[in-house]
Amino acid sequence: MTFHEEVAVSNAFVAMMSSFDDDAGRPLDLYSGGVSEAFGLRDETFPSFPISQVFEPAVRREAAIAAGLDDLDLATLRTGRTSRETGLRQQLEQMPESDGPERLYFTSMMVAVSRFEIASTLIDESLDRSLDAPLAFEFALLGYIVGNRVGAKQDADWFALLRRQLDSGEIAPARALDACAQAIVCQMKTGALDREDYRWFVEFGTRCAIEHKAEVDQGGLSSWYRGVAMIPAKGKDVGRTRELMERARGHAVAALSANRSRYYDRHLLKTYLESTAKECLYVNRDRDKAVEAAQALVDLDPVWGPSWGEFGEIYESFGEYRNASEAYLQACRCGPPWLQHYAWRLVRVLERLDEPERCLEILGWLVDFDPAGAPAEVLERGAGIAKNLGRPTEERAFRAALTNEQDN
């Protein structure tokens, strides 16, 4: 079977991202099921549309290509494909007259489905209005999430704004803890925060988790401890990292036991397992525990390509290239998101296994899937392998595409 026949281009994720449709009849991943569930239930006690996972613009673009749509049309709710999109477009047109809570709910919905351009505009417009501290806080937190994906504003600026809102004393402990966890994750990954602001968020979050524990839901506590665990993890403190991660796991399990949602709370356990796999891979280098976490991820969300991708990264890291190739191939069989990423990772491990013919086939698929966006490294690798295999026609095709990309 060729790679073109094995790879899945369309799945429930593509349907949800492109049409806001759960694509009834196909197995649902947790993200798609959660968005579908949230569309069907507006919880007035929760100020925002539930956001379980936020992707990068490239993921939405991949979904647009898979669905045969223009990404700009997708981004601006102008594909004209579904009545739900039409309804959302009508809501967008009414936003100038909408009050703060309604704008917040719609904006968070746009973030959840990767319509960042719309969300960014609404966030800026809303923060220019006179808002009470809780609403201003929520828009600022969304602003950080969107800016982190599209670079619209420096992360440090968003957290300085969030700190001012928290200083008002009007922000509920659960929401405060979320911002503090986000600050830690941001600092550990990018070092973007002012050092004094960063220390303030760590101290504020620590007090909040202790003094207001009864007021914070289990999911918020799980996210907090998972974020805090990144601090000792960076210093390779295996024991302290595991201690905090166990707290995160315990709160995630407690949230699941409440049975509030068929999908949303399962993301807490999923994120814990993803973090555990990374912990075992980069902090304590425990291959068996990393594989165990990856298997639990697959069991939890079997049709989600990145669950299999975790397997691939673990096996590749430990030099088990055959196992890695099988895991990456399974990720590709699941389809988007990050389909192109896992196809490329598959090429890299197959090169180590000395399978140039298979590599060339997958590289050709990558170019066919996204002719206008194939990265230079894909085109260069394809041209080099084709040359080594004595395939002048394919070599010329890769080099022509490479020249066109460089011209652009």
Short mmCIF file of C-alpha atoms in Angstrom, two decimals:
data_model
loop_
_atom_site.label_atom_id
_atom_site.label_comp_id
_atom_site.label_asym_id
_atom_site.label_seq_id
_atom_site.Cartn_x
_atom_site.Cartn_y
_atom_site.Cartn_z
CA MET A 1 0.00 0.00 0.00
CA THR A 2 1.36 3.43 -0.92
CA PHE A 3 1.63 6.28 1.54
CA HIS A 4 -0.98 8.18 -0.49
CA GLU A 5 -3.40 5.34 0.20
CA GLU A 6 -2.50 4.97 3.87
CA VAL A 7 -2.56 8.59 5.00
CA ALA A 8 -5.84 10.09 6.25
CA VAL A 9 -6.48 13.59 4.93
CA SER A 10 -10.02 13.95 6.24
CA ASN A 11 -11.19 13.16 9.75
CA ALA A 12 -13.42 14.51 12.51
CA PHE A 13 -10.85 17.16 13.41
CA VAL A 14 -10.80 18.55 9.86
CA ALA A 15 -14.60 18.54 9.79
CA MET A 16 -14.80 20.41 13.10
CA MET A 17 -12.12 22.92 12.22
CA SER A 18 -13.52 23.63 8.75
CA SER A 19 -17.28 23.25 9.21
CA PHE A 20 -17.97 23.22 12.98
CA ASP A 21 -19.40 19.77 12.40
CA ASP A 22 -18.64 16.71 14.49
CA ASP A 23 -18.87 14.60 11.35
CA ALA A 24 -21.30 12.07 12.78
CA GLY A 25 -20.34 8.52 12.03
CA ARG A 26 -16.60 8.95 12.46
CA PRO A 27 -14.75 8.34 15.73
CA LEU A 28 -14.39 11.62 17.60
CA ASP A 29 -11.13 12.81 19.09
CA LEU A 30 -11.39 14.60 22.43
CA TYR A 31 -10.90 18.06 20.94
CA SER A 32 -13.61 17.71 18.31
CA GLY A 33 -16.00 16.07 20.74
CA GLY A 34 -15.41 18.82 23.29
CA VAL A 35 -16.08 21.63 20.81
CA SER A 36 -19.22 19.88 19.57
CA GLU A 37 -20.39 19.42 23.15
CA ALA A 38 -19.71 23.08 23.99
CA PHE A 39 -21.66 24.29 20.95
CA GLY A 40 -24.65 22.42 22.26
CA LEU A 41 -24.53 23.73 25.82
CA ARG A 42 -24.12 27.35 26.91
CA ASP A 43 -23.24 27.31 30.60
CA GLU A 44 -24.19 30.69 32.03
CA THR A 45 -22.03 30.09 35.09
CA PHE A 46 -18.91 29.89 32.92
CA PRO A 47 -17.97 33.24 31.36
CA SER A 48 -16.14 31.83 28.36
CA PHE A 49 -16.57 29.14 25.73
CA PRO A 50 -14.67 26.12 27.11
CA ILE A 51 -11.19 25.99 25.57
CA SER A 52 -9.51 22.62 25.88
CA GLN A 53 -6.69 23.12 23.39
CA VAL A 54 -5.41 25.99 21.26
CA PHE A 55 -3.56 25.33 18.03
CA GLU A 56 -1.23 27.35 15.83
CA PRO A 57 -2.35 29.08 12.61
CA ALA A 58 -0.47 26.42 10.63
CA VAL A 59 -2.80 23.74 12.03
CA ARG A 60 -5.87 25.60 10.80
CA ARG A 61 -4.20 26.07 7.41
CA GLU A 62 -3.52 22.33 7.24
CA ALA A 63 -7.20 21.66 7.98
CA ALA A 64 -8.21 24.14 5.26
CA ILE A 65 -6.02 22.36 2.71
CA ALA A 66 -7.39 18.98 3.78
CA ALA A 67 -10.95 20.28 3.35
CA GLY A 68 -10.17 21.88 -0.02
CA LEU A 69 -10.80 25.41 1.30
CA ASP A 70 -8.99 28.72 1.27
CA ASP A 71 -7.48 29.45 4.68
CA LEU A 72 -8.47 33.12 4.55
CA ASP A 73 -12.10 32.15 3.94
CA LEU A 74 -11.85 29.72 6.82
CA ALA A 75 -10.29 32.33 9.10
CA THR A 76 -12.98 34.92 8.40
CA LEU A 77 -16.05 32.62 8.48
CA ARG A 78 -16.65 33.03 4.76
CA THR A 79 -16.53 29.51 3.32
CA GLY A 80 -20.31 29.43 3.02
CA ARG A 81 -20.37 25.73 3.81
CA THR A 82 -22.62 25.38 6.84
CA SER A 83 -25.52 27.05 8.57
CA ARG A 84 -23.50 27.17 11.79
CA GLU A 85 -20.80 29.23 10.09
CA THR A 86 -23.48 31.55 8.71
CA GLY A 87 -24.90 31.95 12.20
CA LEU A 88 -21.47 32.72 13.65
CA ARG A 89 -20.87 35.27 10.92
CA GLN A 90 -24.14 36.96 11.84
CA GLN A 91 -23.11 37.00 15.50
CA LEU A 92 -19.79 38.56 14.53
CA GLU A 93 -21.57 41.34 12.65
CA GLN A 94 -23.60 42.08 15.80
CA MET A 95 -20.56 42.25 18.09
CA PRO A 96 -20.22 46.09 18.00
CA GLU A 97 -23.59 46.30 19.80
CA SER A 98 -23.04 43.33 22.09
CA ASP A 99 -22.29 43.72 25.79
CA GLY A 100 -19.05 42.61 27.43
CA PRO A 101 -20.10 39.11 28.55
CA GLU A 102 -21.50 38.24 25.12
CA ARG A 103 -18.35 39.54 23.42
CA LEU A 104 -16.23 37.47 25.79
CA TYR A 105 -18.13 34.28 25.07
CA PHE A 106 -17.94 34.79 21.30
CA THR A 107 -14.27 35.78 21.41
CA SER A 108 -13.31 32.70 23.42
CA MET A 109 -15.24 30.58 20.93
CA MET A 110 -13.16 32.06 18.11
CA VAL A 111 -9.99 31.21 20.04
CA ALA A 112 -11.18 27.63 20.58
CA VAL A 113 -11.66 27.12 16.83
CA SER A 114 -8.47 28.97 15.80
CA ARG A 115 -10.10 32.05 14.26
CA PHE A 116 -7.32 34.17 15.69
CA GLU A 117 -7.71 37.14 13.37
CA ILE A 118 -11.30 37.65 14.49
CA ALA A 119 -10.44 37.02 18.13
CA SER A 120 -7.51 39.45 18.09
CA THR A 121 -9.65 42.28 16.73
CA LEU A 122 -12.40 41.65 19.29
CA ILE A 123 -9.88 41.52 22.14
CA ASP A 124 -8.30 44.85 21.17
CA GLU A 125 -11.69 46.50 20.71
CA SER A 126 -12.95 45.15 24.02
CA LEU A 127 -9.91 46.26 26.02
CA ASP A 128 -10.40 49.76 24.60
CA ARG A 129 -13.81 49.82 26.30
CA SER A 130 -14.54 50.54 29.93
CA LEU A 131 -14.69 47.07 31.49
CA ASP A 132 -14.87 45.86 35.04
CA ALA A 133 -11.77 44.06 36.31
CA PRO A 134 -13.05 40.47 35.84
CA LEU A 135 -13.97 41.09 32.19
CA ALA A 136 -10.76 42.99 31.47
CA PHE A 137 -8.85 40.09 33.03
CA GLU A 138 -10.58 37.52 30.82
CA PHE A 139 -9.93 39.51 27.64
CA ALA A 140 -6.29 40.02 28.64
CA LEU A 141 -5.83 36.29 29.23
CA LEU A 142 -7.33 35.55 25.82
CA GLY A 143 -5.05 38.24 24.41
CA TYR A 144 -2.02 36.40 25.73
CA ILE A 145 -3.25 33.08 24.32
CA VAL A 146 -3.84 34.58 20.87
CA GLY A 147 -0.70 36.72 20.93
CA ASN A 148 1.33 33.67 21.86
CA ARG A 149 0.18 32.06 18.60
CA VAL A 150 0.30 35.03 16.22
CA GLY A 151 2.83 37.36 17.85
CA ALA A 152 0.48 40.33 17.96
CA LYS A 153 1.86 41.62 21.27
CA GLN A 154 4.73 40.76 23.59
CA ASP A 155 3.93 38.10 26.20
CA ALA A 156 5.39 40.28 28.96
CA ASP A 157 2.94 43.06 28.14
CA TRP A 158 -0.05 40.76 28.52
CA PHE A 159 1.15 39.47 31.87
CA ALA A 160 1.82 42.99 33.12
CA LEU A 161 -1.81 43.77 32.26
CA LEU A 162 -3.01 40.59 33.95
CA ARG A 163 -1.04 41.46 37.08
CA ARG A 164 -2.76 44.85 37.28
CA GLN A 165 -6.15 43.14 37.12
CA LEU A 166 -5.18 40.62 39.78
CA ASP A 167 -3.97 43.46 42.01
CA SER A 168 -7.54 44.79 41.98
CA GLY A 169 -8.58 41.94 44.27
CA GLU A 170 -11.69 41.35 42.16
CA ILE A 171 -10.58 38.23 40.28
CA ALA A 172 -11.93 34.87 41.44
CA PRO A 173 -9.22 32.54 42.78
CA ALA A 174 -9.85 29.92 40.11
CA ARG A 175 -9.30 32.43 37.32
CA ALA A 176 -6.28 33.95 39.09
CA LEU A 177 -4.68 30.52 39.38
CA ASP A 178 -5.15 29.93 35.65
CA ALA A 179 -3.24 33.12 34.83
CA CYS A 180 -0.46 32.23 37.26
CA ALA A 181 -0.08 28.76 35.71
CA GLN A 182 0.06 30.33 32.25
CA ALA A 183 2.78 32.72 33.45
CA ILE A 184 4.95 29.86 34.67
CA VAL A 185 4.55 27.89 31.45
CA CYS A 186 5.35 31.00 29.40
CA GLN A 187 8.48 31.76 31.42
CA MET A 188 9.75 28.18 31.33
CA LYS A 189 9.31 28.01 27.56
CA THR A 190 10.38 31.50 26.49
CA GLY A 191 11.79 33.46 29.43
CA ALA A 192 9.72 36.39 28.17
CA LEU A 193 8.40 37.74 31.45
CA ASP A 194 10.00 40.42 33.55
CA ARG A 195 11.76 38.57 36.37
CA GLU A 196 9.96 40.47 39.10
CA ASP A 197 6.57 39.83 37.42
CA TYR A 198 7.41 36.14 37.11
CA ARG A 199 8.26 35.82 40.82
CA TRP A 200 5.06 37.67 41.67
CA PHE A 201 2.92 35.22 39.65
CA VAL A 202 4.62 32.21 41.26
CA GLU A 203 4.07 33.58 44.76
CA PHE A 204 0.53 34.75 44.07
CA GLY A 205 -0.42 31.40 42.53
CA THR A 206 1.14 29.45 45.39
CA ARG A 207 -0.85 31.43 47.98
CA CYS A 208 -4.00 31.07 45.91
CA ALA A 209 -3.62 27.28 45.61
CA ILE A 210 -3.15 26.96 49.38
CA GLU A 211 -5.44 29.62 50.84
CA HIS A 212 -8.28 29.31 48.33
CA LYS A 213 -8.07 25.62 47.50
CA ALA A 214 -11.74 25.06 48.32
CA GLU A 215 -12.76 27.79 45.86
CA VAL A 216 -10.78 26.39 42.91
CA ASP A 217 -12.14 23.54 40.80
CA GLN A 218 -10.15 20.34 40.44
CA GLY A 219 -9.26 21.13 36.85
CA GLY A 220 -7.73 24.46 37.83
CA LEU A 221 -5.63 22.81 40.53
CA SER A 222 -4.47 20.13 38.12
CA SER A 223 -3.36 22.75 35.59
CA TRP A 224 -1.58 24.73 38.31
CA TYR A 225 0.47 21.82 39.60
CA ARG A 226 1.32 20.70 36.08
CA GLY A 227 2.60 24.21 35.38
CA VAL A 228 4.55 24.47 38.65
CA ALA A 229 6.17 21.09 37.94
CA MET A 230 7.97 22.71 35.01
CA ILE A 231 10.13 24.68 37.49
CA PRO A 232 11.93 21.69 39.07
CA ALA A 233 11.80 19.89 35.72
CA LYS A 234 13.95 22.61 34.20
CA GLY A 235 16.51 21.99 36.93
CA LYS A 236 16.33 18.20 36.41
CA ASP A 237 14.94 17.72 39.93
CA VAL A 238 13.32 14.35 39.29
CA GLY A 239 11.76 13.83 42.72
CA ARG A 240 10.14 17.24 43.08
CA THR A 241 8.90 17.16 39.50
CA ARG A 242 7.18 13.83 40.05
CA GLU A 243 5.72 14.98 43.37
CA LEU A 244 4.02 17.96 41.72
CA MET A 245 2.95 15.92 38.71
CA GLU A 246 1.29 13.40 41.02
CA ARG A 247 -0.72 16.24 42.52
CA ALA A 248 -1.71 17.28 39.00
CA ARG A 249 -2.79 13.71 38.25
CA GLY A 250 -4.82 13.43 41.44
CA HIS A 251 -6.78 16.59 40.71
CA ALA A 252 -7.32 15.54 37.09
CA VAL A 253 -8.77 12.21 38.24
CA ALA A 254 -10.98 14.02 40.75
CA ALA A 255 -12.28 16.30 37.98
CA LEU A 256 -13.08 13.26 35.86
CA SER A 257 -15.00 11.64 38.69
CA ALA A 258 -17.37 14.63 38.77
CA ASN A 259 -18.66 13.60 35.32
CA ARG A 260 -19.28 17.22 34.30
CA SER A 261 -18.38 16.63 30.69
CA ARG A 262 -18.00 13.72 28.35
CA TYR A 263 -14.93 15.29 26.75
CA TYR A 264 -13.67 18.45 28.40
CA ASP A 265 -12.38 17.07 31.71
CA ARG A 266 -10.69 14.15 29.96
CA HIS A 267 -8.36 16.76 28.47
CA LEU A 268 -6.94 17.31 31.95
CA LEU A 269 -5.81 13.71 32.10
CA LYS A 270 -4.64 13.87 28.49
CA THR A 271 -2.50 16.93 29.17
CA TYR A 272 -1.10 15.31 32.31
CA LEU A 273 -0.09 12.25 30.28
CA GLU A 274 1.50 14.39 27.56
CA SER A 275 3.51 16.23 30.23
CA THR A 276 4.45 12.93 31.87
CA ALA A 277 5.76 11.57 28.57
CA LYS A 278 7.93 14.69 28.20
CA GLU A 279 9.03 14.40 31.84
CA CYS A 280 10.17 10.81 31.31
CA LEU A 281 11.83 11.73 28.03
CA TYR A 282 13.73 14.86 29.06
CA VAL A 283 13.96 14.92 32.86
CA ASN A 284 14.62 11.37 34.05
CA ARG A 285 15.17 9.56 30.70
CA ASP A 286 12.96 6.65 31.71
CA ARG A 287 12.10 4.90 28.46
CA ASP A 288 9.62 2.42 29.90
CA LYS A 289 7.67 5.03 31.86
CA ALA A 290 7.58 7.28 28.78
CA VAL A 291 6.17 4.43 26.69
CA GLU A 292 3.64 3.71 29.43
CA ALA A 293 2.45 7.33 29.33
CA ALA A 294 2.23 7.26 25.54
CA GLN A 295 0.18 4.06 25.66
CA ALA A 296 -2.20 5.65 28.16
CA LEU A 297 -2.55 8.60 25.77
CA VAL A 298 -3.44 6.32 22.88
CA ASP A 299 -5.93 4.46 25.05
CA LEU A 300 -7.53 7.76 26.06
CA ASP A 301 -7.66 9.33 22.56
CA PRO A 302 -6.92 6.58 20.00
CA VAL A 303 -7.90 8.49 16.84
CA TRP A 304 -5.76 11.52 17.71
CA GLY A 305 -2.59 11.51 15.62
CA PRO A 306 -0.47 13.36 18.20
CA SER A 307 -1.15 10.57 20.70
CA TRP A 308 0.71 8.24 18.35
CA GLY A 309 3.23 10.98 17.65
CA GLU A 310 4.26 10.87 21.32
CA PHE A 311 5.14 7.23 20.80
CA GLY A 312 7.20 8.15 17.75
CA GLU A 313 9.17 10.86 19.55
CA ILE A 314 9.94 8.54 22.47
CA TYR A 315 11.11 5.69 20.28
CA GLU A 316 13.14 8.04 18.07
CA SER A 317 14.79 9.60 21.11
CA PHE A 318 15.92 6.17 22.30
CA GLY A 319 17.16 5.10 18.85
CA GLU A 320 14.34 2.62 18.20
CA TYR A 321 13.80 3.79 14.64
CA ARG A 322 11.64 0.92 13.41
CA ASN A 323 9.21 1.39 16.29
CA ALA A 324 9.33 5.14 15.69
CA SER A 325 8.49 4.72 12.00
CA GLU A 326 5.47 2.57 12.82
CA ALA A 327 4.23 5.11 15.38
CA TYR A 328 4.65 8.07 13.01
CA LEU A 329 2.89 6.14 10.27
CA GLN A 330 -0.03 5.48 12.61
CA ALA A 331 -0.16 9.20 13.40
CA CYS A 332 -0.41 9.88 9.66
CA ARG A 333 -3.16 7.28 9.33
CA CYS A 334 -5.15 9.25 11.93
CA GLY A 335 -4.80 12.47 9.93
CA PRO A 336 -4.59 16.12 11.05
CA PRO A 337 -3.57 17.94 13.14
CA TRP A 338 0.17 18.07 12.45
CA LEU A 339 -0.15 15.53 9.67
CA GLN A 340 2.63 17.16 7.65
CA HIS A 341 4.86 17.30 10.73
CA TYR A 342 4.53 13.58 11.39
CA ALA A 343 5.01 12.72 7.72
CA TRP A 344 8.27 14.66 7.84
CA ARG A 345 9.33 12.93 11.08
CA LEU A 346 8.55 9.62 9.36
CA VAL A 347 10.90 10.54 6.52
CA ARG A 348 13.68 11.33 8.99
CA VAL A 349 13.51 7.96 10.75
CA LEU A 350 13.11 6.05 7.47
CA GLU A 351 16.34 7.63 6.29
CA ARG A 352 18.04 6.12 9.32
CA LEU A 353 16.52 2.78 8.33
CA ASP A 354 17.91 3.22 4.80
CA GLU A 355 14.57 3.22 2.98
CA PRO A 356 15.09 5.95 0.34
CA GLU A 357 12.28 4.78 -1.95
CA ARG A 358 9.72 5.11 0.83
CA CYS A 359 11.20 8.48 1.83
CA LEU A 360 10.86 9.79 -1.71
CA GLU A 361 7.25 8.62 -1.85
CA ILE A 362 6.36 10.48 1.36
CA LEU A 363 8.23 13.61 0.31
CA GLY A 364 6.27 13.56 -2.95
CA TRP A 365 3.05 13.34 -0.96
CA LEU A 366 4.07 16.34 1.15
CA VAL A 367 4.55 18.43 -1.98
CA ASP A 368 1.29 17.20 -3.50
CA PHE A 369 -0.62 18.01 -0.32
CA ASP A 370 0.63 21.60 -0.08
CA PRO A 371 2.38 22.62 -3.31
CA ALA A 372 2.52 26.29 -2.33
CA GLY A 373 3.78 25.71 1.19
CA ALA A 374 6.23 22.81 1.03
CA PRO A 375 9.25 23.82 3.17
CA ALA A 376 12.65 24.19 1.54
CA GLU A 377 14.05 21.33 3.63
CA VAL A 378 11.40 18.97 2.22
CA LEU A 379 12.19 20.02 -1.36
CA GLU A 380 15.94 19.84 -0.85
CA ARG A 381 15.70 16.41 0.75
CA GLY A 382 13.48 15.19 -2.07
CA ALA A 383 15.86 16.46 -4.74
CA GLY A 384 18.83 14.86 -2.99
CA ILE A 385 17.19 11.46 -2.57
CA ALA A 386 15.88 11.48 -6.14
CA LYS A 387 19.39 12.25 -7.40
CA ASN A 388 20.89 9.40 -5.38
CA LEU A 389 18.24 7.01 -6.71
CA GLY A 390 18.86 8.05 -10.30
CA ARG A 391 15.43 9.65 -10.75
CA PRO A 392 16.21 12.75 -12.85
CA THR A 393 12.57 13.62 -13.57
CA GLU A 394 11.64 13.66 -9.88
CA GLU A 395 14.83 15.51 -9.01
CA ARG A 396 13.99 18.24 -11.52
CA ALA A 397 10.45 18.52 -10.13
CA PHE A 398 11.72 19.02 -6.58
CA ARG A 399 14.34 21.54 -7.71
CA ALA A 400 11.79 23.47 -9.78
CA ALA A 401 9.52 23.71 -6.73
CA LEU A 402 12.49 24.80 -4.62
CA THR A 403 13.43 27.53 -7.11
CA ASN A 404 9.83 28.74 -7.15
CA GLU A 405 9.77 28.91 -3.35
CA GLN A 406 13.03 30.88 -3.24
CA ASP A 407 11.69 33.29 -5.86
CA ASN A 408 8.63 33.89 -3.71
#
